[in-house]
Structure formats: structure tokens, C-alpha cells
PDB file of C-alpha atoms and ligand atoms in Angstrom:
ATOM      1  CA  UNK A   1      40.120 -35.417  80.674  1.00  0.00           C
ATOM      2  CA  UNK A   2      37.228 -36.670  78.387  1.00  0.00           C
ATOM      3  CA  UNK A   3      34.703 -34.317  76.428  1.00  0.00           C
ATOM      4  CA  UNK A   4      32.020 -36.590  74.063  1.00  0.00           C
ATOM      5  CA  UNK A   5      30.275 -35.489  71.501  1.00  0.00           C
ATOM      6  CA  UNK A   6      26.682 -36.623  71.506  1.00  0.00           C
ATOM      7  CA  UNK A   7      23.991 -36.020  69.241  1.00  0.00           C
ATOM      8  CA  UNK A   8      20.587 -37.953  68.484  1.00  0.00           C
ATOM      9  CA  UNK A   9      20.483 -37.386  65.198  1.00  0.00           C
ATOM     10  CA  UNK A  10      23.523 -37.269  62.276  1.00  0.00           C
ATOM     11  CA  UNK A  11      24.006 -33.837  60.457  1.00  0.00           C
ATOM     12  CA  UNK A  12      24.170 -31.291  63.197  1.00  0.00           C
ATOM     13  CA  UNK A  13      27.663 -30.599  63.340  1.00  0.00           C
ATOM     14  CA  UNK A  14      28.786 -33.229  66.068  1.00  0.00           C
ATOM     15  CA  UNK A  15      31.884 -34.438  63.757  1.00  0.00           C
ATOM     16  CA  UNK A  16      32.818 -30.748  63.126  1.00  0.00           C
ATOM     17  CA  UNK A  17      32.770 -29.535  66.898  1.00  0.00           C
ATOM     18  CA  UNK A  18      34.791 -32.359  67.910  1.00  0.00           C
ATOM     19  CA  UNK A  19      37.307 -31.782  65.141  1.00  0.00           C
ATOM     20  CA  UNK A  20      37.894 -28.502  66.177  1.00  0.00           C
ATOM     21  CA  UNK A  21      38.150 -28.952  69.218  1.00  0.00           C
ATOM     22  CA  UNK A  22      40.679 -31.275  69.092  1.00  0.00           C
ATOM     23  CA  UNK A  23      42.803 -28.799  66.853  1.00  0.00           C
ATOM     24  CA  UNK A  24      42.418 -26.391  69.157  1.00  0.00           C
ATOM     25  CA  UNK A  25      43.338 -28.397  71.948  1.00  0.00           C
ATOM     26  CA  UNK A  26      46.400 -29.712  70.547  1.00  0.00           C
ATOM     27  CA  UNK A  27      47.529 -26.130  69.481  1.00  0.00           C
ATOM     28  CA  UNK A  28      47.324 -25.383  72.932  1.00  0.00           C
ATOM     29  CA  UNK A  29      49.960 -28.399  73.397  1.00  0.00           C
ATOM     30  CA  UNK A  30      47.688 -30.608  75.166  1.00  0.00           C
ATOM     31  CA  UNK A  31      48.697 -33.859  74.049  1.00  0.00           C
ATOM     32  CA  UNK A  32      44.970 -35.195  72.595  1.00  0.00           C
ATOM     33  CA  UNK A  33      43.427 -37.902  70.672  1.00  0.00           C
ATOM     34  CA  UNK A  34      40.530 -37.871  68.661  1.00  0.00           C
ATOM     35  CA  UNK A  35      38.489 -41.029  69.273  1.00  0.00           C
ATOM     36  CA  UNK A  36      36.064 -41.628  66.129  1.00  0.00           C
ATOM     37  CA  UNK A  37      33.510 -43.856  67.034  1.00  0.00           C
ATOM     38  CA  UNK A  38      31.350 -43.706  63.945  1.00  0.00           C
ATOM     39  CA  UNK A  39      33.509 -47.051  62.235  1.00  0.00           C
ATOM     40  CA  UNK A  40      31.255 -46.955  59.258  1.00  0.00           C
ATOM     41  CA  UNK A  41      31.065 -42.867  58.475  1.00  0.00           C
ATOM     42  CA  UNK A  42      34.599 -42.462  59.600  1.00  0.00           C
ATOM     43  CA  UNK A  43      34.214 -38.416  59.457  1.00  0.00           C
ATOM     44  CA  UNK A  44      36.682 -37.408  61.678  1.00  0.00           C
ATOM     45  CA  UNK A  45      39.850 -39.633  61.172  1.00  0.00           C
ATOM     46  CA  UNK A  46      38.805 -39.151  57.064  1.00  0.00           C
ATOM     47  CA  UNK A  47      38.993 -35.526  57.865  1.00  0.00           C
ATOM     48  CA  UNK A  48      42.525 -36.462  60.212  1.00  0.00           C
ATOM     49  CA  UNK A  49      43.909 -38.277  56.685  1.00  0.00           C
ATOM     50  CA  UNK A  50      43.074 -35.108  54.090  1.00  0.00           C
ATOM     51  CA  UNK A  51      44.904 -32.818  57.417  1.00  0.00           C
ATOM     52  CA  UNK A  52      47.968 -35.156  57.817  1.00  0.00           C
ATOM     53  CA  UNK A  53      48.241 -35.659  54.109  1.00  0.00           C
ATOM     54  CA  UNK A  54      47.843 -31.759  53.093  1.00  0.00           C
ATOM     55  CA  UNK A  55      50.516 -31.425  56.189  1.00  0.00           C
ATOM     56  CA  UNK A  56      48.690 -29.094  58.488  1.00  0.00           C
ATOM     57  CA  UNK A  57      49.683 -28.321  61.552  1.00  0.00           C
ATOM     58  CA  UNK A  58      48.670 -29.053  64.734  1.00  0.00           C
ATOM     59  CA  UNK A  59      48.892 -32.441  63.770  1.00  0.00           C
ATOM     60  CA  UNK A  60      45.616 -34.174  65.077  1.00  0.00           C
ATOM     61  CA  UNK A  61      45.915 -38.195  66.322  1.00  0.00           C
ATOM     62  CA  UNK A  62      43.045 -39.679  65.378  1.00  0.00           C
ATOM     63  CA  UNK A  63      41.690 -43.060  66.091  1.00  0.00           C
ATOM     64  CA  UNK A  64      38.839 -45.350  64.625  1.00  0.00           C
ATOM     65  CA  UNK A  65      37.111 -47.441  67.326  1.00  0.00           C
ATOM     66  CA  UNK A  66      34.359 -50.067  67.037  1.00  0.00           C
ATOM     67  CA  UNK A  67      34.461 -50.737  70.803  1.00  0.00           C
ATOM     68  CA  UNK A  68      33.865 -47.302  73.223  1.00  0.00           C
ATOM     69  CA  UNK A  69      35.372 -49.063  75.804  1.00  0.00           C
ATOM     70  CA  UNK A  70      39.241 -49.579  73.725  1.00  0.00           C
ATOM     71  CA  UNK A  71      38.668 -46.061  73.061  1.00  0.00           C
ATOM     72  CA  UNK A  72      38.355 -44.786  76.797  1.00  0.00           C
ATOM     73  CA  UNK A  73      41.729 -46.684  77.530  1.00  0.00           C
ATOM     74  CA  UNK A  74      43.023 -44.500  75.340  1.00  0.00           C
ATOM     75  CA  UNK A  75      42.561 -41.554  77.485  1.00  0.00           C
ATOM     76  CA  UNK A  76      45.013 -43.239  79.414  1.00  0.00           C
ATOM     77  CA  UNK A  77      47.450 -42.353  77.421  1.00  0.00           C
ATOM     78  CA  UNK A  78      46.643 -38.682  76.652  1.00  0.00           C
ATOM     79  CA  UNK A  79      45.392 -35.764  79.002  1.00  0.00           C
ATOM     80  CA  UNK A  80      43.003 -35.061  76.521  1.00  0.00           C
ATOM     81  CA  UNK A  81      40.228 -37.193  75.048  1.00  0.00           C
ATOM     82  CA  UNK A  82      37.751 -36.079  72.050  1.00  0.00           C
ATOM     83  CA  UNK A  83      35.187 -38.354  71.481  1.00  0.00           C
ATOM     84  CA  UNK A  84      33.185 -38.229  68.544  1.00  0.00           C
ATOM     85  CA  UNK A  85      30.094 -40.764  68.895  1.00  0.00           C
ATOM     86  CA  UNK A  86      27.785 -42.286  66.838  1.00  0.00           C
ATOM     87  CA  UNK A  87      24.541 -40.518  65.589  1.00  0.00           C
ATOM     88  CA  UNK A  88      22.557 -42.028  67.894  1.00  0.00           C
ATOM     89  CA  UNK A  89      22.316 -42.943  71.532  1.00  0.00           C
ATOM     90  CA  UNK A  90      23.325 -46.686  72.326  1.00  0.00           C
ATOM     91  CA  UNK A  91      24.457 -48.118  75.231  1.00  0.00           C
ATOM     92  CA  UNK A  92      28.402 -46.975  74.387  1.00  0.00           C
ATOM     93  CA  UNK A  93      27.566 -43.638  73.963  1.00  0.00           C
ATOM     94  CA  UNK A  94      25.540 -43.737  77.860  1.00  0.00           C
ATOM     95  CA  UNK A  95      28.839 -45.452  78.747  1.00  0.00           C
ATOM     96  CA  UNK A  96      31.291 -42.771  77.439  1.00  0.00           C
ATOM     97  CA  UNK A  97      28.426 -40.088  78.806  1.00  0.00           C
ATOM     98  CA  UNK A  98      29.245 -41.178  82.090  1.00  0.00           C
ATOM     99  CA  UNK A  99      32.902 -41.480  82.240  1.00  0.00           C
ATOM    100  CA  UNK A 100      33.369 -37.916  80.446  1.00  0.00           C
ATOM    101  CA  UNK A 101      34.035 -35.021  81.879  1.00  0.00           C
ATOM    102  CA  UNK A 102      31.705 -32.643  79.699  1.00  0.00           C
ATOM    103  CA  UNK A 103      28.692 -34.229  77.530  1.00  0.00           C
ATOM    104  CA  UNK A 104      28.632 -31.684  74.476  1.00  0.00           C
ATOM    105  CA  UNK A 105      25.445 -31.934  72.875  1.00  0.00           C
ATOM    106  CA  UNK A 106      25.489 -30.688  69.128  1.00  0.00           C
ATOM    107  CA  UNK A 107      22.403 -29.181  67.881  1.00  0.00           C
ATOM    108  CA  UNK A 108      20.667 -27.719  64.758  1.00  0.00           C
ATOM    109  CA  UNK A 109      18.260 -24.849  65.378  1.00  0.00           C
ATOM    110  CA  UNK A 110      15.210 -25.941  63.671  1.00  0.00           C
ATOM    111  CA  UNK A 111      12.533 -28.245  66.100  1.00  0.00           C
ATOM    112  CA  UNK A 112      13.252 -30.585  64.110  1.00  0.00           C
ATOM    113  CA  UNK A 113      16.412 -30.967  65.505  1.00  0.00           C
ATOM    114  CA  UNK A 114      15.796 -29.196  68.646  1.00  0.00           C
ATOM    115  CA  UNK A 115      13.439 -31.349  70.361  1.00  0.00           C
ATOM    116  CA  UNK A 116      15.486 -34.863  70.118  1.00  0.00           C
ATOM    117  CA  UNK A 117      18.471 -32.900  71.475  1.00  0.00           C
ATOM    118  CA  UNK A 118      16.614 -31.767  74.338  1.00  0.00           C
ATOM    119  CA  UNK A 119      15.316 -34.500  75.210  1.00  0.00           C
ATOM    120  CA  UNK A 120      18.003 -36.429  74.947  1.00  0.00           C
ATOM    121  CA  UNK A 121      19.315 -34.071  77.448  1.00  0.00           C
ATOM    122  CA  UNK A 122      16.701 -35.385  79.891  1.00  0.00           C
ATOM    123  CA  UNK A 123      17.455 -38.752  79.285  1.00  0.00           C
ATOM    124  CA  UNK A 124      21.076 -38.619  79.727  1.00  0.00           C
ATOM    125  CA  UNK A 125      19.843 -36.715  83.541  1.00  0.00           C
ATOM    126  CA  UNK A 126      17.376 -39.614  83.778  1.00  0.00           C
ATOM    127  CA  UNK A 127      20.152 -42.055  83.448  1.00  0.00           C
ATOM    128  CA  UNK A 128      22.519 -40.666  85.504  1.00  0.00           C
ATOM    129  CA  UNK A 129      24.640 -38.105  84.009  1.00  0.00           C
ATOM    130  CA  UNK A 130      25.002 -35.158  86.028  1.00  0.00           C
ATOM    131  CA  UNK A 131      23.253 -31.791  84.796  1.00  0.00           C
ATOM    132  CA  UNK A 132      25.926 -29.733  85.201  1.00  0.00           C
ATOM    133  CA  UNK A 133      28.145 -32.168  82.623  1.00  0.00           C
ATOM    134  CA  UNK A 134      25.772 -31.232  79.849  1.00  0.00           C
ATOM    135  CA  UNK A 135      26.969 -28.479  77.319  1.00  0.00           C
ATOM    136  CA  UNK A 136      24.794 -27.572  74.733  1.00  0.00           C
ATOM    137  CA  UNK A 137      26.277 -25.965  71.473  1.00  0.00           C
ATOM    138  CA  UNK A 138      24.360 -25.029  68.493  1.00  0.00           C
ATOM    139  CA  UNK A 139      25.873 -25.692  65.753  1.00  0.00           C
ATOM    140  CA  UNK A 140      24.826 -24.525  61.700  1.00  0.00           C
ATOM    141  CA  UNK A 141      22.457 -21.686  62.354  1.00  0.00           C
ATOM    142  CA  UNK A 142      21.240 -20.165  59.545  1.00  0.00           C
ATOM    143  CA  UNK A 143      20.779 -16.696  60.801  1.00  0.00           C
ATOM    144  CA  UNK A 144      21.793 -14.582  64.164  1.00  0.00           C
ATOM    145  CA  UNK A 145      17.964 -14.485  65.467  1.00  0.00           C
ATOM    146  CA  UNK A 146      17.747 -18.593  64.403  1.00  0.00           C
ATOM    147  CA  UNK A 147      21.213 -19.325  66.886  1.00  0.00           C
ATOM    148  CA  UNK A 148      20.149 -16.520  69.820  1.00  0.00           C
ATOM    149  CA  UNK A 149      16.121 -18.258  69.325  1.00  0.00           C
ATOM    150  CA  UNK A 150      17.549 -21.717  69.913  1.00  0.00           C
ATOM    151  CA  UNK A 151      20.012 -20.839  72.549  1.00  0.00           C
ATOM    152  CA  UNK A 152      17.228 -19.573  74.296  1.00  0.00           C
ATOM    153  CA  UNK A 153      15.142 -22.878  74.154  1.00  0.00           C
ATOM    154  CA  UNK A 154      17.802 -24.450  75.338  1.00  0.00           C
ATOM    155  CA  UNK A 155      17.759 -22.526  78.232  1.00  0.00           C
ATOM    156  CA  UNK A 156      14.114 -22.443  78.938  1.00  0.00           C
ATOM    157  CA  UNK A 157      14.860 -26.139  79.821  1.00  0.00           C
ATOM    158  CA  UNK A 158      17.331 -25.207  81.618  1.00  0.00           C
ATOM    159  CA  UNK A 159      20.686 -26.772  79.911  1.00  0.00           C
ATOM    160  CA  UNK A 160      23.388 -24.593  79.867  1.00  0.00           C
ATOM    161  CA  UNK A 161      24.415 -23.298  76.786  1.00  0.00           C
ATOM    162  CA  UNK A 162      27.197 -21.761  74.471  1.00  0.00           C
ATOM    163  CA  UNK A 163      26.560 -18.109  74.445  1.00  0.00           C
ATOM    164  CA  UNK A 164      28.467 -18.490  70.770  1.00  0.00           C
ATOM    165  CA  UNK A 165      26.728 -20.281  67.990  1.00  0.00           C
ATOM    166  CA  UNK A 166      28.200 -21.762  64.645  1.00  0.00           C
ATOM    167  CA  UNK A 167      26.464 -20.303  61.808  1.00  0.00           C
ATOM    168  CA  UNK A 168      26.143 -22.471  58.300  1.00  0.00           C
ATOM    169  CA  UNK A 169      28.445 -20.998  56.524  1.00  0.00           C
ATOM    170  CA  UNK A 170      29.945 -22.570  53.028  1.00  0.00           C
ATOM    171  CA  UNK A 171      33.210 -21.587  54.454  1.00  0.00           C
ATOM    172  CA  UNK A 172      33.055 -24.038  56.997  1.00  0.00           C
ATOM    173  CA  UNK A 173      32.704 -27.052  54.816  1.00  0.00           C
ATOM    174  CA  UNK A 174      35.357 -26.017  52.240  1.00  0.00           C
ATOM    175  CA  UNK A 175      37.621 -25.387  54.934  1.00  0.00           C
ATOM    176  CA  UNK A 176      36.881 -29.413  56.425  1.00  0.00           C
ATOM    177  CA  UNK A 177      36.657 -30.486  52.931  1.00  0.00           C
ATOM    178  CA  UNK A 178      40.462 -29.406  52.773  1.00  0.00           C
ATOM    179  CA  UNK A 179      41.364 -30.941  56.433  1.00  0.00           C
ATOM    180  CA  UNK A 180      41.214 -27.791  58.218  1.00  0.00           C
ATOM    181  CA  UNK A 181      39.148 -26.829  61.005  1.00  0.00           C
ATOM    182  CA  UNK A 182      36.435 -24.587  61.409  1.00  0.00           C
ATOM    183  CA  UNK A 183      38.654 -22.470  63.699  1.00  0.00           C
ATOM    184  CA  UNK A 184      41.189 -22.805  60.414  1.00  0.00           C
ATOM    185  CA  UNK A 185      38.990 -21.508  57.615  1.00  0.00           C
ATOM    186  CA  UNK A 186      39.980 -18.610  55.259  1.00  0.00           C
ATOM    187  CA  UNK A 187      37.763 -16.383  56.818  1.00  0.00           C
ATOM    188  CA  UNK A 188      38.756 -14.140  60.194  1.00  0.00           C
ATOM    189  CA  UNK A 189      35.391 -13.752  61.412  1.00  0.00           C
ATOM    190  CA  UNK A 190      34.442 -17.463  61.112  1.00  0.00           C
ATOM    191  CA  UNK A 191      37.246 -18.336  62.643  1.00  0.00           C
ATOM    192  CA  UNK A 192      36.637 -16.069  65.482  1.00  0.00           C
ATOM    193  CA  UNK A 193      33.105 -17.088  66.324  1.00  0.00           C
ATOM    194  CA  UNK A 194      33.943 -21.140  65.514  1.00  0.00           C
ATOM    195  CA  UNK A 195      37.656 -19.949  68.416  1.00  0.00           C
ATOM    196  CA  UNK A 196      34.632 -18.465  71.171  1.00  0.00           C
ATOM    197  CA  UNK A 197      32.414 -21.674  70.586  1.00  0.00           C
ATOM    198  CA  UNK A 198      35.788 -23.666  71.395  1.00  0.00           C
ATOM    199  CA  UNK A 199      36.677 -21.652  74.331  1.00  0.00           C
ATOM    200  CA  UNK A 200      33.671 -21.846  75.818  1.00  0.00           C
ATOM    201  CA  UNK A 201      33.873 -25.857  75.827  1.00  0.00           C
ATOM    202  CA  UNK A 202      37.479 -25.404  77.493  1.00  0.00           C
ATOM    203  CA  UNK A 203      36.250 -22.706  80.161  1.00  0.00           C
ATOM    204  CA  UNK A 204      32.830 -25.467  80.932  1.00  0.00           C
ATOM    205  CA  UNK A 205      35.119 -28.608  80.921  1.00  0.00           C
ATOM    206  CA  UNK A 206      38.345 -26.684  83.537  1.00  0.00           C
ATOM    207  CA  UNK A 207      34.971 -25.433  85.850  1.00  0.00           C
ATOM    208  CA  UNK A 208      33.884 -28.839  86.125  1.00  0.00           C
ATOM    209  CA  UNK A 209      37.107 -31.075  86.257  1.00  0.00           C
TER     210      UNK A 209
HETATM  211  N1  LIG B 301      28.569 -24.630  60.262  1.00  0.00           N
HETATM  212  C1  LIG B 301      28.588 -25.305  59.117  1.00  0.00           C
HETATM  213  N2  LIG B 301      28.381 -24.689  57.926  1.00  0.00           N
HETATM  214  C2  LIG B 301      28.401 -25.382  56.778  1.00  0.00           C
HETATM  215  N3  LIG B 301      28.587 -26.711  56.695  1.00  0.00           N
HETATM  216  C3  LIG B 301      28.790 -27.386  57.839  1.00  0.00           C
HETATM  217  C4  LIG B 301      28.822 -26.737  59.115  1.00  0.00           C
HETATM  218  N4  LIG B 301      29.030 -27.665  60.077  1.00  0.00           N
HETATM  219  C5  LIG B 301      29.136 -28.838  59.440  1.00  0.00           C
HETATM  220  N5  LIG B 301      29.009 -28.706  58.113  1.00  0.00           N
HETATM  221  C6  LIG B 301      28.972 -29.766  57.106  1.00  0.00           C
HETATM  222  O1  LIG B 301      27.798 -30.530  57.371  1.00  0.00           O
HETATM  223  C7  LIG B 301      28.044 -31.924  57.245  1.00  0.00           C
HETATM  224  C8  LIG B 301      27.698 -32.641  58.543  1.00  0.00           C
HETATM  225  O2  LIG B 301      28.559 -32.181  59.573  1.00  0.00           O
HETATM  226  P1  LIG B 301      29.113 -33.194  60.675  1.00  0.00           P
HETATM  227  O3  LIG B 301      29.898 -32.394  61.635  1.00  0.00           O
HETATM  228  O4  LIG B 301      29.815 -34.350  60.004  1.00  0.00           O
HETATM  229  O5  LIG B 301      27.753 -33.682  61.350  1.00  0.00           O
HETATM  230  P2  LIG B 301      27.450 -34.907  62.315  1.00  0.00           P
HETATM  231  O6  LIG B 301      28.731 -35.405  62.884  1.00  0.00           O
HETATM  232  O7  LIG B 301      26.531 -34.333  63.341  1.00  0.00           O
HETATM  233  O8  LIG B 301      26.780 -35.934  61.453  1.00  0.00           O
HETATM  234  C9  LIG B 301      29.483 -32.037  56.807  1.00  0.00           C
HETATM  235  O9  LIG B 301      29.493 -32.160  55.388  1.00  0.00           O
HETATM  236  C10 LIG B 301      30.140 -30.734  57.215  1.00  0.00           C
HETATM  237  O10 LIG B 301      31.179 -30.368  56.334  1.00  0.00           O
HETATM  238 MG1  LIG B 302      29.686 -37.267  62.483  1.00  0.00          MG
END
């Protein structure tokens, strides 16, 4: 099973929604791999190196990839695939978009970032990519009525849509800073809402196998 993260634009949480669900994924003792394909950020398997140095557990196997294609053969290997693209869409990312069994979309809230990701929605359609593969999470809201206003949007255009939102919280980046999740942070409550994000990807991706 492959689930890519896609994004048009860098800074919208892609990186961190992968990474968790990865972790989550390989607490739940599906053997998984975290495919980075950003070579020159490196944000994920960075984040992998702080986790396996600090010692935390599940342990999360991360890999860097120039070529998409090496890192689909990896899924070979592994029932689960993460795949963390590259803040844009290129060619590999269309590729990956089409071999993957859920297309999550990270978005901020503002228009700013709202618009690109929506319409990069259409164009993955346009090219192919079945509707109903698209998953839409928003990701760093910086209030309740800012996540609920752009889940809505999102639904006006009729993507489907995590019902849970990531708020920006400092929590969240301390926690990564330190190799944890944000399913992993100190706080219950952000760990709860980052766990119902997560599960919602898992529910979307076993509905459409
Ligand atoms: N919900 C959040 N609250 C606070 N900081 C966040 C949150 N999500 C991500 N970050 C921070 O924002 C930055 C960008 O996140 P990242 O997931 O790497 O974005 P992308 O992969 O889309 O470029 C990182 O420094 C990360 O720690
Ligand atoms: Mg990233």
C-alpha cells in the first residue's frame, strides 16, 4: 500500500503528516518505510536521525531518494509506503500520484495556500488520478473557525476532506524538533486531534484499497 504526500507549495505541513503517519503506522506493526523525496531539504529522514538517535520507539525506516521510481520499488519490500514528495508538482510526484493508493494533499488555511492546493486537486483529476484517491488534510490552522472555514472550501469543490484539522501549535514543532511525532508530543489533547487526523488517513486509504 502507498499513501503520497503532495503539496504545491513547501510549509504546509506535508513533511509532518507523513511523519506521523508513518509512526503511527509502524506502531500499529505494519512494517513501513518512509520514502523522503525532498534530497536537498531532507526533513523527514533528518527528523528519522534526531528519532533513532534520541532512541524512540516505533522505530521509523526512513529512506532518501533522488529517483521516485527506486523509491516505489521499495514498496516492494514493505506493506506500507509513506511518501513524502517534493514541494512542488513534477513529473515524479504525477508518477507516484498514480501508483498510490491515497493522494494526501496537505494544506494551510489561508487562500494563499488554499487555492494552489485546490487546484492542484483538479489537475491531478485532469491528469488522471482518480477523485476518490484524493484526501485533503489541513494542516496548521490557526484557530477552530480558520480549520472548520477551510474544510469547508475544500468541500465546496468537492474533495473529500479530514473532518480533523491540525492546529499550529508550538507543541508540535518542539515535539519534531526532538524526533517525535505530532501524535508523540507532550500534550494529550494535541496528540489526540494530530491520532483522529491519522486515523482518518487509515480509515480513507482501507475504503479504497
Ligand atoms: N501544526 C503545526 N504547528 C506548529 N508547527 C508546525 C506544525 N506543522 C508543521 N510545523 C512546523 O512547520 C515547518 C514546516 O513543516 P513541514 O511539515 O516540514 O512542511 P512541508 O513539508 O509542507 O514543507 C516545520 O518547521 C515544522 O516543525
Ligand atoms: Mg517537507
Amino acid at each position: 500500500m502507498i499513501i503520497s504526500f503532495i503539496s504545491q507549495k513547501g510549509g504546509v505541513g506535508r513533511s509532518t503528516l507523513a511523519r506521523a503517519t508513518a509512526v503511527e503506522f509502524a506502531r500499529a506493526c505494519k512494517k513501513t518505510h518512509l520514502a523522503d523525496l525532498d534530497s536537498s531539504q531532507q526533513t523527514s529522514a533528518k527528523w528519522a536521525e534526531r528519532r533513532d538517535n534520541t532512541g524512540i520507539f516505533p522505530v521509523v525506516e526512513t529512506g532518501v531518494y533522488r529517483r521516485h521510481d527506486v523509491a516505489l520499488k521499495a514498496a516492494s519490500n514493505y506493506p506500507c509506503l509513506i511518501v513524502d514528495t517534493r514541494p512542488f508538482v513534477d513529473i515524479s510526484s504525477l508518477d507516484i500520484a498514480r501508483q498510490s493508493n491515497l493522494v494526501v494533499i496537505a494544506t494551510g488555511t489561508s487562500l494563499d495556500d488554499l487555492e494552489p492546493s485546490l487546484l492542484l486537486g483538479r489537475e491531478l483529476v485532469h491528469k488522471g488520478i482518480p477523485h476518490n484517491r484524493l484526501f485533503y488534510v489541513v494542516g496548521k490552522a490557526p484557530s477552530q473557525a480558520e480549520g472548520r472555514s477551510a474544510i469547508q472550501t475544500i468541500s465546496a469543490w468537492q474533495f473529500a476532506c479530514a473532518t480533523s484539522f491540525i492546529m499550529f501549535k508550538p507543541g508540535y514543532s518542539i515535539a519534531l524538533d526532538a524526533g517525535y511525532s505530532i501524535t508523540e508530543t507532550s500534550w494529550k489533547t494535541l496528540n489526540l486531534r494530530a491520532r483522529n487526523v491519522i486515523s482518518e488517513i487509515s480509515v480513507r486509504v482501507s475504503s479504497h484499497p
